[in-house]
Amino acid sequence: MQLDELERLMSRMPRELCCTTLLPEFGVRWRDMAKAIRSARMSMTSASIAKIVCRKVAKNLPALTVDEIIAKLRLQMVAIQNRIWHVINLQEPLGEPWEPDELPERLVDALTTARVSKNKHSEVQTVQLGDLVFVSIQLKSEVRCSAPVYLAMPLGLPVALVSSIKANGLLQACVLGLGYKTFSDANLNGRHIPSLLRIHGGWDENQGYMTEIPKYDPVPIVTKTGIDYTNKAYDEHYVNTILGPDPPLLTDLHITTSKMLFNNVDDKLINLKAHFSSQDIAKTLKTFVSKGSLAPNSELLHILHTAKSNRLENYTESE
């Protein structure tokens, strides 16, 4: 049963991840694995790697070792899955920052001390992928177990990404285990972790392409086919300048604001709410501009350039 689950999980992973992170867990070199796959006349896929590992290597390992590898494998699957992550700020450091090797013990001690749930023990698994450490925390008893809570943390930064912001007691205990007293919700969420970290850390401050938003002043531009008097080429260049060469990937944007009524006679405010949802907000806005549905100097493009959150309340252009 263990080997069946191990083979199923390995088959679902990218081949590159199997080679770089899983084979070392079994003490197998890629050279030997590739030779075994060719000898068995199988294709170079994750499924082939999984079959050979389970039939020739994992069956000789103790059951406890296989369980640990399966737990790490599940966590690695979480790291590559398309899920929503919520950014939290870690505040008021209590001592030395955490290290990856000591993280499981620190989290278990914090959960035990906080007594998050009676009659349940905590299971903590960690795995490091690049500069990110992923953590899985689950409370279990003899008859039932809670839904796991996942964390992703960059090394050396007072910030974490969590799979759920609602497990407040569990999160508070985890924050103590990380060496901080409390945390706050950054009101920032999405599916692309690098983009979330760039936005949280001030992604526009680390880009040298622009220090301030340029003035919109359309002029004819010489193109390969002649002179463009329609301003289409200028608008495209202007929008690319606003968003930058590599804008963060956001899937949702909520905006609440108040604007003066277009009728100058009536001195009244009108409340506006907007919710954008797409696979890539920046790409969608660029498409709107190219089709003439959105002005190139629209405040929406400024928001995407300056925002530190994808939920903006009482937004003004100065933000």
Short mmCIF file of C-alpha atoms in Angstrom, two decimals:
data_model
loop_
_atom_site.label_atom_id
_atom_site.label_comp_id
_atom_site.label_asym_id
_atom_site.label_seq_id
_atom_site.Cartn_x
_atom_site.Cartn_y
_atom_site.Cartn_z
CA MET A 1 0.00 0.00 0.00
CA GLN A 2 2.84 2.40 0.83
CA LEU A 3 4.67 1.62 -2.39
CA ASP A 4 1.50 2.09 -4.44
CA GLU A 5 0.99 5.56 -2.99
CA LEU A 6 4.67 6.39 -3.44
CA GLU A 7 4.53 5.37 -7.11
CA ARG A 8 1.33 7.35 -7.67
CA LEU A 9 2.79 10.53 -6.17
CA MET A 10 6.10 10.24 -8.02
CA SER A 11 4.31 9.69 -11.32
CA ARG A 12 2.49 13.02 -10.93
CA MET A 13 5.66 15.04 -10.37
CA PRO A 14 7.75 16.73 -13.09
CA ARG A 15 10.68 14.59 -14.19
CA GLU A 16 13.20 17.31 -13.32
CA LEU A 17 11.92 17.45 -9.74
CA CYS A 18 12.12 13.66 -9.45
CA CYS A 19 15.75 13.72 -10.56
CA THR A 20 16.92 16.61 -8.39
CA THR A 21 15.03 16.09 -5.14
CA LEU A 22 13.64 12.55 -4.93
CA LEU A 23 16.45 10.32 -6.16
CA PRO A 24 18.88 11.61 -3.48
CA GLU A 25 16.31 10.56 -0.84
CA PHE A 26 16.80 6.96 -1.99
CA GLY A 27 20.55 7.27 -2.51
CA VAL A 28 20.22 6.77 -6.26
CA ARG A 29 22.26 8.64 -8.88
CA TRP A 30 20.60 9.83 -12.06
CA ARG A 31 23.23 8.04 -14.14
CA ASP A 32 22.24 4.68 -12.63
CA MET A 33 18.53 5.49 -12.94
CA ALA A 34 18.86 6.41 -16.63
CA LYS A 35 20.76 3.18 -17.29
CA ALA A 36 18.03 1.13 -15.56
CA ILE A 37 15.29 2.87 -17.58
CA ARG A 38 17.07 2.18 -20.86
CA SER A 39 17.69 -1.45 -19.89
CA ALA A 40 13.95 -1.86 -19.16
CA ARG A 41 13.14 -0.21 -22.51
CA MET A 42 10.92 2.40 -20.88
CA SER A 43 10.47 6.07 -21.71
CA MET A 44 12.26 8.77 -19.73
CA THR A 45 9.24 9.90 -17.73
CA SER A 46 8.32 10.33 -14.09
CA ALA A 47 6.20 7.18 -14.27
CA SER A 48 9.21 5.11 -15.35
CA ILE A 49 11.32 6.53 -12.53
CA ALA A 50 8.55 5.76 -10.05
CA LYS A 51 8.24 2.14 -11.20
CA ILE A 52 11.95 1.41 -10.94
CA VAL A 53 12.30 3.15 -7.56
CA CYS A 54 9.34 1.30 -6.04
CA ARG A 55 10.25 -2.14 -7.46
CA LYS A 56 14.00 -2.14 -6.87
CA VAL A 57 14.83 0.44 -4.20
CA ALA A 58 11.95 1.46 -1.91
CA LYS A 59 10.83 -2.12 -1.16
CA ASN A 60 14.10 -2.67 0.74
CA LEU A 61 13.64 0.42 2.97
CA PRO A 62 12.02 0.39 6.44
CA ALA A 63 8.33 1.34 6.52
CA LEU A 64 9.04 4.42 8.67
CA THR A 65 11.54 5.73 6.13
CA VAL A 66 9.05 5.25 3.30
CA ASP A 67 6.39 7.10 5.33
CA GLU A 68 8.73 10.05 5.80
CA ILE A 69 9.55 10.16 2.10
CA ILE A 70 5.85 10.03 1.19
CA ALA A 71 5.14 12.94 3.59
CA LYS A 72 7.92 15.00 2.00
CA LEU A 73 6.65 14.07 -1.42
CA ARG A 74 3.15 15.31 -0.59
CA LEU A 75 4.66 18.58 0.58
CA GLN A 76 6.64 18.95 -2.64
CA MET A 77 3.41 18.39 -4.56
CA VAL A 78 1.89 21.26 -2.57
CA ALA A 79 4.80 23.47 -3.58
CA ILE A 80 4.14 22.97 -7.30
CA GLN A 81 0.34 22.95 -7.14
CA ASN A 82 -1.74 25.88 -8.34
CA ARG A 83 -3.15 27.07 -5.00
CA ILE A 84 -3.98 30.39 -3.35
CA TRP A 85 -1.30 31.70 -0.94
CA HIS A 86 -1.91 34.48 1.61
CA VAL A 87 0.94 36.75 2.67
CA ILE A 88 1.42 37.55 6.38
CA ASN A 89 3.91 39.89 8.04
CA LEU A 90 5.92 38.44 10.93
CA GLN A 91 6.27 41.06 13.66
CA GLU A 92 8.21 41.62 16.90
CA PRO A 93 11.12 39.15 16.73
CA LEU A 94 11.71 37.25 19.98
CA GLY A 95 15.17 35.84 19.41
CA GLU A 96 17.41 34.26 16.84
CA PRO A 97 15.90 33.71 13.37
CA TRP A 98 14.95 30.17 12.43
CA GLU A 99 17.15 27.80 10.49
CA PRO A 100 15.76 25.13 8.11
CA ASP A 101 17.32 22.21 10.02
CA GLU A 102 15.83 23.17 13.38
CA LEU A 103 12.46 24.35 12.06
CA PRO A 104 10.42 21.11 12.62
CA GLU A 105 11.49 20.83 16.27
CA ARG A 106 10.77 24.50 16.94
CA LEU A 107 7.31 24.29 15.43
CA VAL A 108 6.39 21.11 17.31
CA ASP A 109 7.52 22.69 20.62
CA ALA A 110 5.50 25.83 19.90
CA LEU A 111 2.36 23.86 19.03
CA THR A 112 2.72 21.74 22.17
CA THR A 113 3.26 24.78 24.39
CA ALA A 114 0.32 26.67 22.88
CA ARG A 115 -2.01 23.66 23.30
CA VAL A 116 -3.71 24.40 20.03
CA SER A 117 -5.91 21.31 20.25
CA LYS A 118 -6.44 18.89 23.10
CA ASN A 119 -5.92 15.15 22.64
CA LYS A 120 -4.15 15.67 19.31
CA HIS A 121 -0.52 15.49 18.36
CA SER A 122 1.08 17.59 15.66
CA GLU A 123 2.89 16.32 12.59
CA VAL A 124 5.32 18.72 10.92
CA GLN A 125 7.10 18.15 7.62
CA THR A 126 9.50 20.54 5.91
CA VAL A 127 11.17 20.62 2.53
CA GLN A 128 13.42 23.27 0.99
CA LEU A 129 13.10 24.14 -2.69
CA GLY A 130 15.53 26.84 -3.71
CA ASP A 131 15.28 29.83 -1.37
CA LEU A 132 11.86 28.77 -0.04
CA VAL A 133 11.11 26.42 2.84
CA PHE A 134 7.70 24.72 2.67
CA VAL A 135 6.06 23.44 5.85
CA SER A 136 3.10 21.13 6.35
CA ILE A 137 1.36 21.10 9.75
CA GLN A 138 -1.43 18.71 10.67
CA LEU A 139 -3.11 17.87 13.99
CA LYS A 140 -4.01 14.21 14.45
CA SER A 141 -5.74 12.04 17.03
CA GLU A 142 -6.61 8.35 17.11
CA VAL A 143 -9.97 8.90 15.42
CA ARG A 144 -9.62 12.00 13.26
CA CYS A 145 -7.20 14.54 11.86
CA SER A 146 -7.48 18.19 10.87
CA ALA A 147 -6.92 19.62 7.42
CA PRO A 148 -3.23 20.40 6.88
CA VAL A 149 -2.01 23.98 6.94
CA TYR A 150 0.84 24.83 4.59
CA LEU A 151 3.44 27.57 4.96
CA ALA A 152 6.06 28.85 2.52
CA MET A 153 8.84 31.02 3.91
CA PRO A 154 11.76 32.79 2.23
CA LEU A 155 15.05 32.50 4.07
CA GLY A 156 15.95 35.49 6.23
CA LEU A 157 12.81 37.61 5.65
CA PRO A 158 10.06 38.47 8.19
CA VAL A 159 7.29 37.27 5.90
CA ALA A 160 5.47 33.99 5.30
CA LEU A 161 2.86 32.66 2.90
CA VAL A 162 0.09 30.46 4.28
CA SER A 163 -2.58 28.31 2.66
CA SER A 164 -5.29 29.58 5.03
CA ILE A 165 -5.56 32.76 7.06
CA LYS A 166 -8.51 31.47 9.10
CA ALA A 167 -6.59 29.03 11.34
CA ASN A 168 -5.67 31.88 13.68
CA GLY A 169 -4.70 29.81 16.75
CA LEU A 170 -2.55 27.43 14.74
CA LEU A 171 -0.92 30.28 12.84
CA GLN A 172 -0.13 32.16 16.04
CA ALA A 173 1.61 29.09 17.45
CA CYS A 174 3.58 28.69 14.21
CA VAL A 175 4.62 32.35 14.32
CA LEU A 176 5.98 31.82 17.85
CA GLY A 177 7.89 28.80 16.59
CA LEU A 178 9.42 30.95 13.87
CA GLY A 179 10.70 33.35 16.54
CA TYR A 180 8.14 36.17 16.28
CA LYS A 181 5.52 37.38 18.73
CA THR A 182 2.65 38.12 16.37
CA PHE A 183 1.65 38.50 12.73
CA SER A 184 -0.60 40.63 10.55
CA ASP A 185 -2.46 39.97 7.32
CA ALA A 186 -0.85 41.80 4.37
CA ASN A 187 -4.11 41.64 2.36
CA LEU A 188 -2.14 40.12 -0.49
CA ASN A 189 -2.88 36.77 -2.07
CA GLY A 190 -2.28 34.92 -5.30
CA ARG A 191 -0.99 31.75 -6.89
CA HIS A 192 2.52 32.83 -7.95
CA ILE A 193 4.81 32.96 -4.92
CA PRO A 194 7.72 34.91 -6.53
CA SER A 195 5.29 37.63 -7.66
CA LEU A 196 3.73 37.89 -4.20
CA LEU A 197 7.15 38.30 -2.60
CA ARG A 198 8.13 40.94 -5.15
CA ILE A 199 4.96 42.95 -4.51
CA HIS A 200 5.31 42.63 -0.75
CA GLY A 201 8.93 43.75 -0.85
CA GLY A 202 8.25 46.69 -3.17
CA TRP A 203 8.82 45.19 -6.60
CA ASP A 204 8.91 48.60 -8.27
CA GLU A 205 11.71 49.76 -5.97
CA ASN A 206 14.02 47.03 -7.26
CA GLN A 207 13.49 47.84 -10.92
CA GLY A 208 15.82 50.38 -12.49
CA TYR A 209 13.69 51.06 -15.54
CA MET A 210 11.55 53.90 -14.11
CA THR A 211 11.65 56.21 -11.08
CA GLU A 212 8.26 57.87 -11.65
CA ILE A 213 5.22 57.42 -13.85
CA PRO A 214 5.89 59.25 -17.16
CA LYS A 215 3.53 61.76 -18.71
CA TYR A 216 1.22 60.48 -21.42
CA ASP A 217 2.10 62.53 -24.52
CA PRO A 218 1.25 60.58 -27.71
CA VAL A 219 3.26 61.34 -30.84
CA PRO A 220 3.57 59.56 -34.22
CA ILE A 221 6.10 56.72 -34.15
CA VAL A 222 8.10 55.30 -37.03
CA THR A 223 7.45 51.56 -37.37
CA LYS A 224 8.62 48.87 -39.80
CA THR A 225 5.62 49.50 -42.02
CA GLY A 226 5.66 53.30 -41.93
CA ILE A 227 4.59 56.09 -39.58
CA ASP A 228 1.91 55.23 -37.02
CA TYR A 229 -0.48 58.16 -36.57
CA THR A 230 -3.05 56.07 -34.67
CA ASN A 231 -0.98 56.14 -31.43
CA LYS A 232 -1.29 52.35 -31.19
CA ALA A 233 2.48 51.82 -31.15
CA TYR A 234 2.94 54.68 -28.70
CA ASP A 235 0.23 53.31 -26.40
CA GLU A 236 1.83 49.87 -26.42
CA HIS A 237 5.24 51.35 -25.58
CA TYR A 238 3.74 53.55 -22.86
CA VAL A 239 1.91 50.66 -21.18
CA ASN A 240 5.03 48.48 -21.30
CA THR A 241 6.93 51.31 -19.64
CA ILE A 242 4.32 51.62 -16.89
CA LEU A 243 4.16 47.90 -16.13
CA GLY A 244 7.83 47.17 -16.64
CA PRO A 245 9.55 44.31 -18.46
CA ASP A 246 8.42 41.63 -16.00
CA PRO A 247 5.28 42.66 -14.04
CA PRO A 248 4.19 40.46 -11.12
CA LEU A 249 1.57 37.83 -11.87
CA LEU A 250 -1.70 38.55 -10.07
CA THR A 251 -4.99 36.72 -10.62
CA ASP A 252 -7.34 38.94 -8.58
CA LEU A 253 -7.64 42.66 -7.90
CA HIS A 254 -10.29 44.27 -5.69
CA ILE A 255 -10.65 48.07 -5.67
CA THR A 256 -12.99 50.28 -3.65
CA THR A 257 -12.84 54.03 -4.22
CA SER A 258 -14.87 57.25 -4.34
CA LYS A 259 -14.85 59.74 -7.22
CA MET A 260 -16.49 63.07 -7.90
CA LEU A 261 -19.61 62.80 -10.05
CA PHE A 262 -18.88 63.59 -13.71
CA ASN A 263 -21.52 66.34 -13.54
CA ASN A 264 -19.66 69.39 -12.22
CA VAL A 265 -22.93 71.03 -11.17
CA ASP A 266 -23.56 68.43 -8.48
CA ASP A 267 -20.79 68.36 -5.88
CA LYS A 268 -21.28 64.70 -4.99
CA LEU A 269 -19.13 61.60 -4.57
CA ILE A 270 -19.92 58.33 -6.25
CA ASN A 271 -18.73 55.04 -4.70
CA LEU A 272 -17.09 52.59 -7.06
CA LYS A 273 -16.20 48.92 -6.64
CA ALA A 274 -14.28 46.83 -9.13
CA HIS A 275 -13.16 43.21 -9.12
CA PHE A 276 -10.79 41.89 -11.78
CA SER A 277 -10.11 38.19 -12.10
CA SER A 278 -7.97 36.55 -14.78
CA GLN A 279 -4.96 34.32 -15.18
CA ASP A 280 -2.73 37.40 -15.45
CA ILE A 281 -4.10 40.84 -14.54
CA ALA A 282 -1.24 42.74 -16.19
CA LYS A 283 -1.65 40.86 -19.48
CA THR A 284 -5.42 41.42 -19.39
CA LEU A 285 -5.03 45.18 -18.89
CA LYS A 286 -2.55 45.37 -21.78
CA THR A 287 -5.10 43.58 -23.96
CA PHE A 288 -7.80 46.08 -22.90
CA VAL A 289 -5.53 48.95 -23.96
CA SER A 290 -4.68 47.36 -27.32
CA LYS A 291 -8.39 46.90 -28.10
CA GLY A 292 -9.28 50.43 -27.03
CA SER A 293 -11.35 49.33 -24.01
CA LEU A 294 -9.01 51.04 -21.54
CA ALA A 295 -7.12 54.30 -21.78
CA PRO A 296 -3.30 53.93 -21.73
CA ASN A 297 -3.08 56.47 -18.89
CA SER A 298 -5.80 54.78 -16.84
CA GLU A 299 -5.37 54.71 -13.07
CA LEU A 300 -5.75 50.91 -13.21
CA LEU A 301 -2.28 50.64 -14.73
CA HIS A 302 -0.90 52.94 -12.03
CA ILE A 303 -2.50 50.76 -9.37
CA LEU A 304 -0.83 47.64 -10.70
CA HIS A 305 2.50 49.44 -10.68
CA THR A 306 2.35 50.82 -7.13
CA ALA A 307 0.05 48.52 -5.14
CA LYS A 308 1.36 46.44 -2.23
CA SER A 309 -1.95 44.58 -1.98
CA ASN A 310 -4.58 43.21 -4.33
CA ARG A 311 -7.41 44.41 -2.07
CA LEU A 312 -7.42 48.22 -2.04
CA GLU A 313 -9.95 50.00 0.18
CA ASN A 314 -10.63 53.74 -0.21
CA TYR A 315 -8.07 53.93 -2.98
CA THR A 316 -6.74 57.30 -4.18
CA GLU A 317 -4.33 57.79 -7.06
CA SER A 318 -1.59 59.02 -4.70
CA GLU A 319 -1.41 55.51 -3.23
#
